[in-house]
XYZ file of C-alpha atoms in Angstrom:
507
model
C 45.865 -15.180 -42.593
C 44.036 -12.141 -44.706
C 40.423 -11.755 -44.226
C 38.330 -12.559 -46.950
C 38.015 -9.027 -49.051
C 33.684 -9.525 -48.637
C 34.175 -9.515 -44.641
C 36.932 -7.401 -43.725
C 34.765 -4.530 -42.411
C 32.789 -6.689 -40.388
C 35.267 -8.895 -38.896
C 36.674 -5.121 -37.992
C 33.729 -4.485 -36.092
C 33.608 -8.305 -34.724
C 37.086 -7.626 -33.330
C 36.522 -4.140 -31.835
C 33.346 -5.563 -30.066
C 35.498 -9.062 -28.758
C 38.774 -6.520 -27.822
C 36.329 -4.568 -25.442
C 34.691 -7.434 -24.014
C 38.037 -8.922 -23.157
C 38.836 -5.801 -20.699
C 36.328 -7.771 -18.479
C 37.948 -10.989 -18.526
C 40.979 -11.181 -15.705
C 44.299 -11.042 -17.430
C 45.862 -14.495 -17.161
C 43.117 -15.563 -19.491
C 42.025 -12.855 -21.215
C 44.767 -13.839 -24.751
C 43.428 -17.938 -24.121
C 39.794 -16.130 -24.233
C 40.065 -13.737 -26.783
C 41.677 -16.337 -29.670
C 38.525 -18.623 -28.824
C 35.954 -16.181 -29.743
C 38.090 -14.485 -32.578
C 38.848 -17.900 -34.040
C 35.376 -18.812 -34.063
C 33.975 -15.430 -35.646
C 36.621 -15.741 -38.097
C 35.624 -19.155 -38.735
C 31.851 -18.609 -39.298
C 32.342 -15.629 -41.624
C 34.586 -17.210 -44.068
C 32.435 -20.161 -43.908
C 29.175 -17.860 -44.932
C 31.051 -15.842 -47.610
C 32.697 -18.608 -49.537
C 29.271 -20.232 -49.575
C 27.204 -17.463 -50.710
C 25.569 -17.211 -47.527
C 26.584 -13.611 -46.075
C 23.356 -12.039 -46.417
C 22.501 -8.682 -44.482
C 20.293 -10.747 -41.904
C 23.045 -13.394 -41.119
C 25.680 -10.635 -40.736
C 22.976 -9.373 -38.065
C 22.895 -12.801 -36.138
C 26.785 -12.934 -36.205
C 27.332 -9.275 -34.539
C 24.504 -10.357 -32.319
C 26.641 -12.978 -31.687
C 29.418 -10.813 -30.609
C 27.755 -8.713 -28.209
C 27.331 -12.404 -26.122
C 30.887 -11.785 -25.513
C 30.123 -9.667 -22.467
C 28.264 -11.596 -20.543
C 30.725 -14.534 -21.101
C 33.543 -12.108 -20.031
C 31.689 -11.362 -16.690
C 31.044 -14.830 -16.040
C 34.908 -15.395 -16.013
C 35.514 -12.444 -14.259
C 33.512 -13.444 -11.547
C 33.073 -16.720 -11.011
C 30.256 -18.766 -12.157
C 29.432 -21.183 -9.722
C 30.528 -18.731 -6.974
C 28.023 -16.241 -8.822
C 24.970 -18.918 -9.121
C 25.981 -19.976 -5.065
C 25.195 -16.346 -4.437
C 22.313 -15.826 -6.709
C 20.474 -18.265 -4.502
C 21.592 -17.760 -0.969
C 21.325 -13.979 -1.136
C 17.739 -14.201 -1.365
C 17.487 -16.538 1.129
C 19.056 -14.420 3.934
C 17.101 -12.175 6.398
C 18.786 -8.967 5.059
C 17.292 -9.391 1.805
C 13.988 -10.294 3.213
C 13.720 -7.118 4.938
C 15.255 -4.938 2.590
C 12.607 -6.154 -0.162
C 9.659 -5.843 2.243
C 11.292 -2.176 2.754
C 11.873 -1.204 -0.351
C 8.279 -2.488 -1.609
C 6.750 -0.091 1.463
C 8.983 2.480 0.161
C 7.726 2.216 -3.342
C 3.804 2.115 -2.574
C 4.512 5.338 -0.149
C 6.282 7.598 -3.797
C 3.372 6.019 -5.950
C 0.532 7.122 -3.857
C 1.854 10.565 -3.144
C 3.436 9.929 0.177
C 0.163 8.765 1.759
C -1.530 11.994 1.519
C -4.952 10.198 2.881
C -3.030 9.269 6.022
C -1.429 12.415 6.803
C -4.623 13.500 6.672
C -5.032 11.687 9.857
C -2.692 13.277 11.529
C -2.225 16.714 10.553
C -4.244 19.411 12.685
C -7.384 20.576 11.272
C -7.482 23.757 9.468
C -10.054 25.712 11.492
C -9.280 28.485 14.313
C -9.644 26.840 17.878
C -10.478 23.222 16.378
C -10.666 21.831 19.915
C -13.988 23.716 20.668
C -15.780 22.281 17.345
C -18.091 19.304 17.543
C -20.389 16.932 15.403
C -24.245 16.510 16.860
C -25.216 13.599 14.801
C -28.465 11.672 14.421
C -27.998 8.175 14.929
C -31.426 6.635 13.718
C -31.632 4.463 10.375
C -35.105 4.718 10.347
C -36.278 8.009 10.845
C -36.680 10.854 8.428
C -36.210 14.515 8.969
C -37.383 17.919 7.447
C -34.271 19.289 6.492
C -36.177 22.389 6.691
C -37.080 21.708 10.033
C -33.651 20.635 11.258
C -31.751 24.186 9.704
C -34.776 26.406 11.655
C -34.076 23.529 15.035
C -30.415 24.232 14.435
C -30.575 28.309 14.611
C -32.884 27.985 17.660
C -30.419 25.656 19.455
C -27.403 28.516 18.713
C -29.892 31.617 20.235
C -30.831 29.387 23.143
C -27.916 28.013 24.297
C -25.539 28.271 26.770
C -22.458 26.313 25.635
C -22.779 26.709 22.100
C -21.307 29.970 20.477
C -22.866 28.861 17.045
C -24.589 25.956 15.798
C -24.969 24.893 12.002
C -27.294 22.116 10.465
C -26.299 20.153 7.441
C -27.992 17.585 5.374
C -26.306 15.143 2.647
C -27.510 13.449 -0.550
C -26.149 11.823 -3.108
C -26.602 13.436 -6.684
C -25.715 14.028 -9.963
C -23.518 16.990 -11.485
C -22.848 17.748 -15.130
C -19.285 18.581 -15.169
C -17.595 19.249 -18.606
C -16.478 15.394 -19.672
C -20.189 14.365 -18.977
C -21.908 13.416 -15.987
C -20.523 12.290 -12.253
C -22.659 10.955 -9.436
C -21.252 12.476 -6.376
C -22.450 13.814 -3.019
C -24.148 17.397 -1.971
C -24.457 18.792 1.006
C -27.036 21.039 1.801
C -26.103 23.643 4.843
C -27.177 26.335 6.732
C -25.843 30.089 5.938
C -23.159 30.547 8.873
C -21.935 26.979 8.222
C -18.410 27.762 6.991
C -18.394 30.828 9.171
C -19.227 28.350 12.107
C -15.970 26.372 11.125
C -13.924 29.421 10.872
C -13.272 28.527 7.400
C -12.719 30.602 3.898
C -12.841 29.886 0.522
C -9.132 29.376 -1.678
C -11.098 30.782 -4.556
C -14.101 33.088 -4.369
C -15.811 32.961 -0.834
C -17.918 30.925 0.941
C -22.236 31.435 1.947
C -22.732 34.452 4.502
C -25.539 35.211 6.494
C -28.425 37.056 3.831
C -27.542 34.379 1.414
C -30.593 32.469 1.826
C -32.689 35.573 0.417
C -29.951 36.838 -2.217
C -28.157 33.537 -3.485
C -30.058 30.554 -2.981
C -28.889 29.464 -5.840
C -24.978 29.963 -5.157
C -22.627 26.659 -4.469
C -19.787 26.021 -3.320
C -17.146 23.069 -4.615
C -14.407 20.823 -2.871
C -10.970 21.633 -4.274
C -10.934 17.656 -5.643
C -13.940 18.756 -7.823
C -12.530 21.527 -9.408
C -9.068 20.261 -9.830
C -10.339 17.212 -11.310
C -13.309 17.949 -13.060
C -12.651 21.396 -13.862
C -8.810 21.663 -14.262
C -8.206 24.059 -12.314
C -10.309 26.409 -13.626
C -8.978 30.208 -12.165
C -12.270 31.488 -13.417
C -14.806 28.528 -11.927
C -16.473 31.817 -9.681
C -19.294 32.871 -11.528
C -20.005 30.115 -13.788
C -23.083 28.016 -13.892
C -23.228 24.420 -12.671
C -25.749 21.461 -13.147
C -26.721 19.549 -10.189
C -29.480 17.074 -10.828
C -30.414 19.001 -14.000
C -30.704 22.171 -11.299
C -28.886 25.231 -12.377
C -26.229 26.179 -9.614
C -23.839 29.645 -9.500
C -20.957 28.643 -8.179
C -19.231 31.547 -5.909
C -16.278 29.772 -4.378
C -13.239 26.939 -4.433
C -12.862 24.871 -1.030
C -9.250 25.161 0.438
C -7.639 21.633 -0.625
C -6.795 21.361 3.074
C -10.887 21.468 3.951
C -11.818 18.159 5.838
C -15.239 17.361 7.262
C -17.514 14.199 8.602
C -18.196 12.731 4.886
C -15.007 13.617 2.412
C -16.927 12.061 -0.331
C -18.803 15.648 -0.621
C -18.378 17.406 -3.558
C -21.104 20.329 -3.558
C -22.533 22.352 -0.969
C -25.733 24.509 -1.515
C -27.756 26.024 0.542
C -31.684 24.502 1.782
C -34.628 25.397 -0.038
C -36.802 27.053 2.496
C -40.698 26.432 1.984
C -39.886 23.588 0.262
C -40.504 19.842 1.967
C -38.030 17.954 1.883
C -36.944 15.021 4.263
C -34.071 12.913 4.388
C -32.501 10.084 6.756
C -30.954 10.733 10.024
C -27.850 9.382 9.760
C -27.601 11.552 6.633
C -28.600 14.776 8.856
C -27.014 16.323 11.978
C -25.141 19.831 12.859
C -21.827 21.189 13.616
C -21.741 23.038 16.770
C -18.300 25.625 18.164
C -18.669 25.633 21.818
C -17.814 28.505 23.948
C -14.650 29.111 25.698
C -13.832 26.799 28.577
C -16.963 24.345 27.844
C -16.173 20.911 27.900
C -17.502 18.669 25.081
C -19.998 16.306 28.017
C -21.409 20.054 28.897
C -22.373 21.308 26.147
C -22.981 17.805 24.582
C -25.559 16.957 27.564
C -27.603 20.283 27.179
C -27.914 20.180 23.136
C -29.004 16.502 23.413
C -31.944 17.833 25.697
C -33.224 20.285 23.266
C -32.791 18.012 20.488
C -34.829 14.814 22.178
C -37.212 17.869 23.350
C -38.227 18.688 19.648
C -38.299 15.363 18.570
C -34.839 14.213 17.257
C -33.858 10.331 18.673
C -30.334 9.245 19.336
C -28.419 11.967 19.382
C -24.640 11.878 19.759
C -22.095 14.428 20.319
C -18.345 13.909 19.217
C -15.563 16.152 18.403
C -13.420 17.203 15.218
C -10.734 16.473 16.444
C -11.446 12.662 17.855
C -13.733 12.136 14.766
C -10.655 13.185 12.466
C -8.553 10.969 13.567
C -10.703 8.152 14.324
C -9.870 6.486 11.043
C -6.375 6.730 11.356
C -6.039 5.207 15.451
C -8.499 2.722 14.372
C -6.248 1.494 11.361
C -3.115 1.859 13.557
C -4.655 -0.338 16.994
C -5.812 -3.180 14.321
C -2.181 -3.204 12.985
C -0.611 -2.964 16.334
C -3.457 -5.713 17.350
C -2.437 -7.658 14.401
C 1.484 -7.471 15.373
C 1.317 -8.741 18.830
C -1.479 -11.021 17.909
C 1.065 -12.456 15.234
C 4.177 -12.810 18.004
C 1.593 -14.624 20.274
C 0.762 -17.132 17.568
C 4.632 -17.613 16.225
C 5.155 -18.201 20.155
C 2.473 -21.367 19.933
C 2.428 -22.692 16.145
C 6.227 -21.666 16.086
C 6.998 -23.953 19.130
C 9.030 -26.029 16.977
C 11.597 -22.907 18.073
C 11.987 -24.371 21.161
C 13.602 -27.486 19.209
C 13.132 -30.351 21.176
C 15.143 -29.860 24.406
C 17.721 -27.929 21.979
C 18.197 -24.361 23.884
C 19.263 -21.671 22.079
C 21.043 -18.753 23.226
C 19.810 -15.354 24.437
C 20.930 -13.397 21.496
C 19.753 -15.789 19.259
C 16.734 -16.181 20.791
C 16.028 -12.120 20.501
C 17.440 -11.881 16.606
C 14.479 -14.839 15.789
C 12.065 -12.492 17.510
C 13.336 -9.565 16.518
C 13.172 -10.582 12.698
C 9.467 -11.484 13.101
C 8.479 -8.590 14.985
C 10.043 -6.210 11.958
C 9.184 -8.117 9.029
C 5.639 -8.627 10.099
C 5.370 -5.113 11.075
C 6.458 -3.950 8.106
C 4.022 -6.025 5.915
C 1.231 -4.728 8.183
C 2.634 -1.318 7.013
C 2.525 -2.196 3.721
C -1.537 -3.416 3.954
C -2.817 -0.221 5.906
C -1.024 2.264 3.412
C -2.184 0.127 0.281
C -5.918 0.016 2.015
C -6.246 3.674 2.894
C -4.718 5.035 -0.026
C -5.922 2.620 -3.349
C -9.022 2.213 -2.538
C -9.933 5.610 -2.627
C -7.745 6.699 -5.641
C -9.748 3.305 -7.722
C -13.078 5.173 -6.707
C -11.853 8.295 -8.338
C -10.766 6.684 -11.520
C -13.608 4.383 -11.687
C -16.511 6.851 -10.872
C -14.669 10.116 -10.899
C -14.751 10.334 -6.880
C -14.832 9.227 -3.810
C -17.917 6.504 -3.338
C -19.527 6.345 0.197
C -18.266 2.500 0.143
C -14.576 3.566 0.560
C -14.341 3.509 4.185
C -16.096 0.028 4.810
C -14.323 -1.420 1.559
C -10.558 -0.267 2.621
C -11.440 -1.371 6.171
C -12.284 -5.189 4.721
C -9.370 -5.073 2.233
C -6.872 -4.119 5.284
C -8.332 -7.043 7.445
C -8.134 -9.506 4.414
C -4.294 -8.278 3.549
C -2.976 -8.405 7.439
C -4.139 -11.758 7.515
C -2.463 -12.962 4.360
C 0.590 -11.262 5.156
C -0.062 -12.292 8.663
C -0.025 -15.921 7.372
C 2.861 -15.425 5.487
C 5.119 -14.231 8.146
C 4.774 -17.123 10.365
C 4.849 -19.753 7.058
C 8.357 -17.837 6.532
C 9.498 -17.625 9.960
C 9.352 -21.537 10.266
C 11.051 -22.088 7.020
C 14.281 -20.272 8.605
C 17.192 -21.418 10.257
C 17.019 -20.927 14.104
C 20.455 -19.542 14.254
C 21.741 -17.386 10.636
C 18.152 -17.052 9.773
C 18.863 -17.788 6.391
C 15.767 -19.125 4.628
C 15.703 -23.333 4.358
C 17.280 -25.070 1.219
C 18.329 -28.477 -0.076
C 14.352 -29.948 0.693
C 14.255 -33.568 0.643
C 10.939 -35.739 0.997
C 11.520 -38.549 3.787
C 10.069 -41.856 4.456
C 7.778 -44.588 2.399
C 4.857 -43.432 0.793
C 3.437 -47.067 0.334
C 3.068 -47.312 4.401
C 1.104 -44.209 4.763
C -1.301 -44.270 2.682
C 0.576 -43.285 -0.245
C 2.284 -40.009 1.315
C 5.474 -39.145 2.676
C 6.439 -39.279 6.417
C 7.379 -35.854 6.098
C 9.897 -33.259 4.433
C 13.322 -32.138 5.645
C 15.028 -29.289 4.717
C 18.848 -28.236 5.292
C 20.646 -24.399 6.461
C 23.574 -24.446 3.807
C 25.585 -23.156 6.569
C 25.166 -26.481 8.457
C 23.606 -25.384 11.794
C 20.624 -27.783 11.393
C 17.888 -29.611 10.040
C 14.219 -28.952 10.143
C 12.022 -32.043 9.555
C 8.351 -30.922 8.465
C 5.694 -33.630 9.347
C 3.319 -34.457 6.271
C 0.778 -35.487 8.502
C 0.217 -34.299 11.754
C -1.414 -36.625 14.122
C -2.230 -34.165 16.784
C -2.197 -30.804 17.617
C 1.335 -31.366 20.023
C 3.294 -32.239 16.611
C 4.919 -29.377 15.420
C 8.091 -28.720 12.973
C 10.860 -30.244 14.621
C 14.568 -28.091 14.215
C 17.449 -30.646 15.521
C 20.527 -29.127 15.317
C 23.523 -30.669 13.418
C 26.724 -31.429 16.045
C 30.539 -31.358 15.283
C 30.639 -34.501 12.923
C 28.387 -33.050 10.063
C 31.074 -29.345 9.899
C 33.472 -31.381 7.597
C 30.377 -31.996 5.082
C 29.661 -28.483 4.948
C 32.927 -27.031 4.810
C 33.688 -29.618 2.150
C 31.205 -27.604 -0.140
C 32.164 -24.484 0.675
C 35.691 -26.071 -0.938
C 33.919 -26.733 -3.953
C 32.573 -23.268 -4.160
C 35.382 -21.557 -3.474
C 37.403 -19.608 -6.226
């Protein structure tokens, strides 16, 4: 039969479009499939053109239409039900469980620059002979110090001294710089003149203070590499040009290496201290960094510069090293999440005594695949919180306030406890939802009992493997603290049920 002359072209297209999709359908049926769909197209245009009705917008919905074909040819190329059977026991299976949970640790590693804050952690510190560097902190939250005081203390302590080879004081505020978008509250450091030269360290752009600076440049400054990447962009010519910090004018003479770590990251500005001028500030806010001679153990020289700084008045003071201070952070993290793991294969072994199954023994192997599964999922999770803790929080601070706020570290440290235990909870929730022997995840959940005799609930719920190893009945209402999940496993007579639907299922 000829096409009506008003349709021809785009009954063309309609059958180009179906003939493609047909490719898809297996060949027995692909001619049965093919005159369905063209006899309906056909159908429906000569309907709308010998009515009037062919308008630009119903010829739209009709090759709309058309391009339906395709998924209707994949649904008979592979089967439907078989598809749907899949759809929902795939996700169900341990395989997929971990391979999510993997591939969700995998993505939150590429987002946040492959962890760069926990590297951090790990990498060695980028100063000559870090071993023989040390913190001498001040410990006191309600003391106050002349900073002026402590730089003078902390150039006594270096001439005087027999285990230190040079000692440097430093002093940290927070404050606010005028950057070129505006203003940013950030931190400054003030420090003495041989402070980088203490650390062995030199500037990626410009240089760092030298001795004499505190007569010829007390105005000079020195940024982090996060400042001027972020506030500055990069500027190659940032040496030389003039700064704000708390409406002072600064010179700033050099760029940080990006590499540069120290005791508080969140500082942005170092300056050197205004001599003759008073001016205290807390003692956990003060302290000095100290590079010990050759072959002097951190409890020597620690023991002799706490006696001359208790001698001149200083309380509390505390000696640590880069290196253990450096990666403090990251060991602390790393014990909670190891802490966290064991501490979750200790509970599973209690709350998850339903395992045991009610005098129903399982079998070595099976026994170590159950455990096995926990142990990785869980540790993966735990993964998952103390990458997303260490590395959002910080990168939030910096687009919220433009850096790093002192509240980072205590905040991260809260938000990792608070995510290991949800994910934590989690675990074991979806570890006694599984089936003791495929450890496919529980289907086919059925509410048992009379909810009229107990006070209008059910006895309990039971839920079903789809493989037919066994049933797991889930009390609604525990009376004690002995009644756990109980896993009963199905014997010989229920295999014909199950095999039965796999029948069904089957192509």
């Amino acid at each position: 039969m000829q096409a009506h002359p008003q349709i021809r072209g785009l009954m063309w297209q309609c059958t180009l479009v179906l003939r493609t999709a047909s490719l898809l359908v297996p060949k027995p049926a692909r001619a049965h499939w093919y005159k369905e769909w063209y006899a309906e197209i056909w159908h429906w245009l000569h309907f709308l053109a010998e009515s009037g009705r062919l308008t630009r917008q119903s010829a739209f919905e009709i090759v709309r239409h058309c391009w339906g074909a395709f998924p209707d040819a994949l649904w008979h190329r592979f089967d439907q039900k078989k598809a749907l059977r899949a759809f929902d026991l795939v996700p169900r299976s341990a395989r997929f469980c971990l391979g999510a949970i993997g591939f969700a640790f995998i993505f939150l590693v590429l987002v946040t620059g492959l962890a760069p804050t926990i590297r951090s952690g790990f990498r060695s510190l980028p100063f000559p002979h870090a071993d023989r560097l040390a913190y001498l902190s001040f410990q006191s939250s309600f003391s106050q110090y002349d900073e002026e005081y402590l730089f003078r203390n902390a150039r006594e302590w270096a001439q005087g001294s027999r285990t230190a080879e040079a000692v440097a004081g430093y002093s940290w505020r927070q404050v606010v710089i005028r950057v070129p978008d505006g203003l940013v509250r950030d931190m400054s450091a003030r420090v003495s003149t041989d402070f980088f030269e203490t650390l062995g360290n030199r500037a990626a752009l410009g240089r760092v203070f030298a001795p004499g600076d505190e007569a010829g440049c007390l105005q000079c400054a020195v940024i982090t590499y996060r400042l001027w990447s972020t506030e500055f962009k990069s500027d190659r010519n940032i040496a030389g040009k003039t700064i704000f910090v708390n409406d002072q004018p600064k010179i700033v003479i050099g760029v940080l290496p990006e590499n540069f770590v120290f005791l508080f990251p969140e500082v942005a500005v170092w300056q050197l201290p205004h001599l003759g001028v008073t001016t205290t500030n807390i003692a956990d806010r003060t302290g000095a960094v100290v590079r010990m001679k050759p072959h002097v153990s951190l409890a020597q020289a620690g023991e002799e510069l706490r006696h001359l700084a208790v001698r001149q008045g200083y309380g509390r003071p505390q000696m640590e090293s880069f290196e253990s201070r450096a990666h403090q952070g990251a060991k602390l993290y790393l014990f909670f999440t190891v802490l966290s793991l064991f501490g979750g294969i200790a509970l599973g072994s209690s709350r998850l005594g339903g395992a045991r199954t009610r005098k129903i023994k399982l079998s070595f192997r099976c026994t170590a695949r159950w455990w096995a599964f926990f142990a990785a999922k869980t540790l993966m999770l735990l993964a998952i919180c103390f990458v997303g803790a260490l590395e959002i929080t910080g990168r939030a601070s910096i687009m919220l306030t433009g850096s790093v706020h002192p509240l980072v570290g205590p905040f991260s440290t809260w938000l990792f406890l608070v995510t290991a235990m949800v994910a934590l909870s989690w675990s074991l929730h979806d570890q006694s939802r599984r089936c003791r022997l495929c450890l496919k995840r529980l289907g086919n959940e059925a509410s048992v009992g009379m909810p009229s005799y107990l006070f209008l609930g059910w006895w309990g719920t039971e839920l079903v493997c789809s493989d037919g190893h066994g049933l797991l009945h889930v009390p609604e209402m525990k009376s004690s603290w002995q009644e756990f999940d109980q896993w009963v496993s199905l014997d010989e007579s229920w295999k014909p049920l199950f095999e039965a639907e796999e029948a069904v299922h089957a192509p």
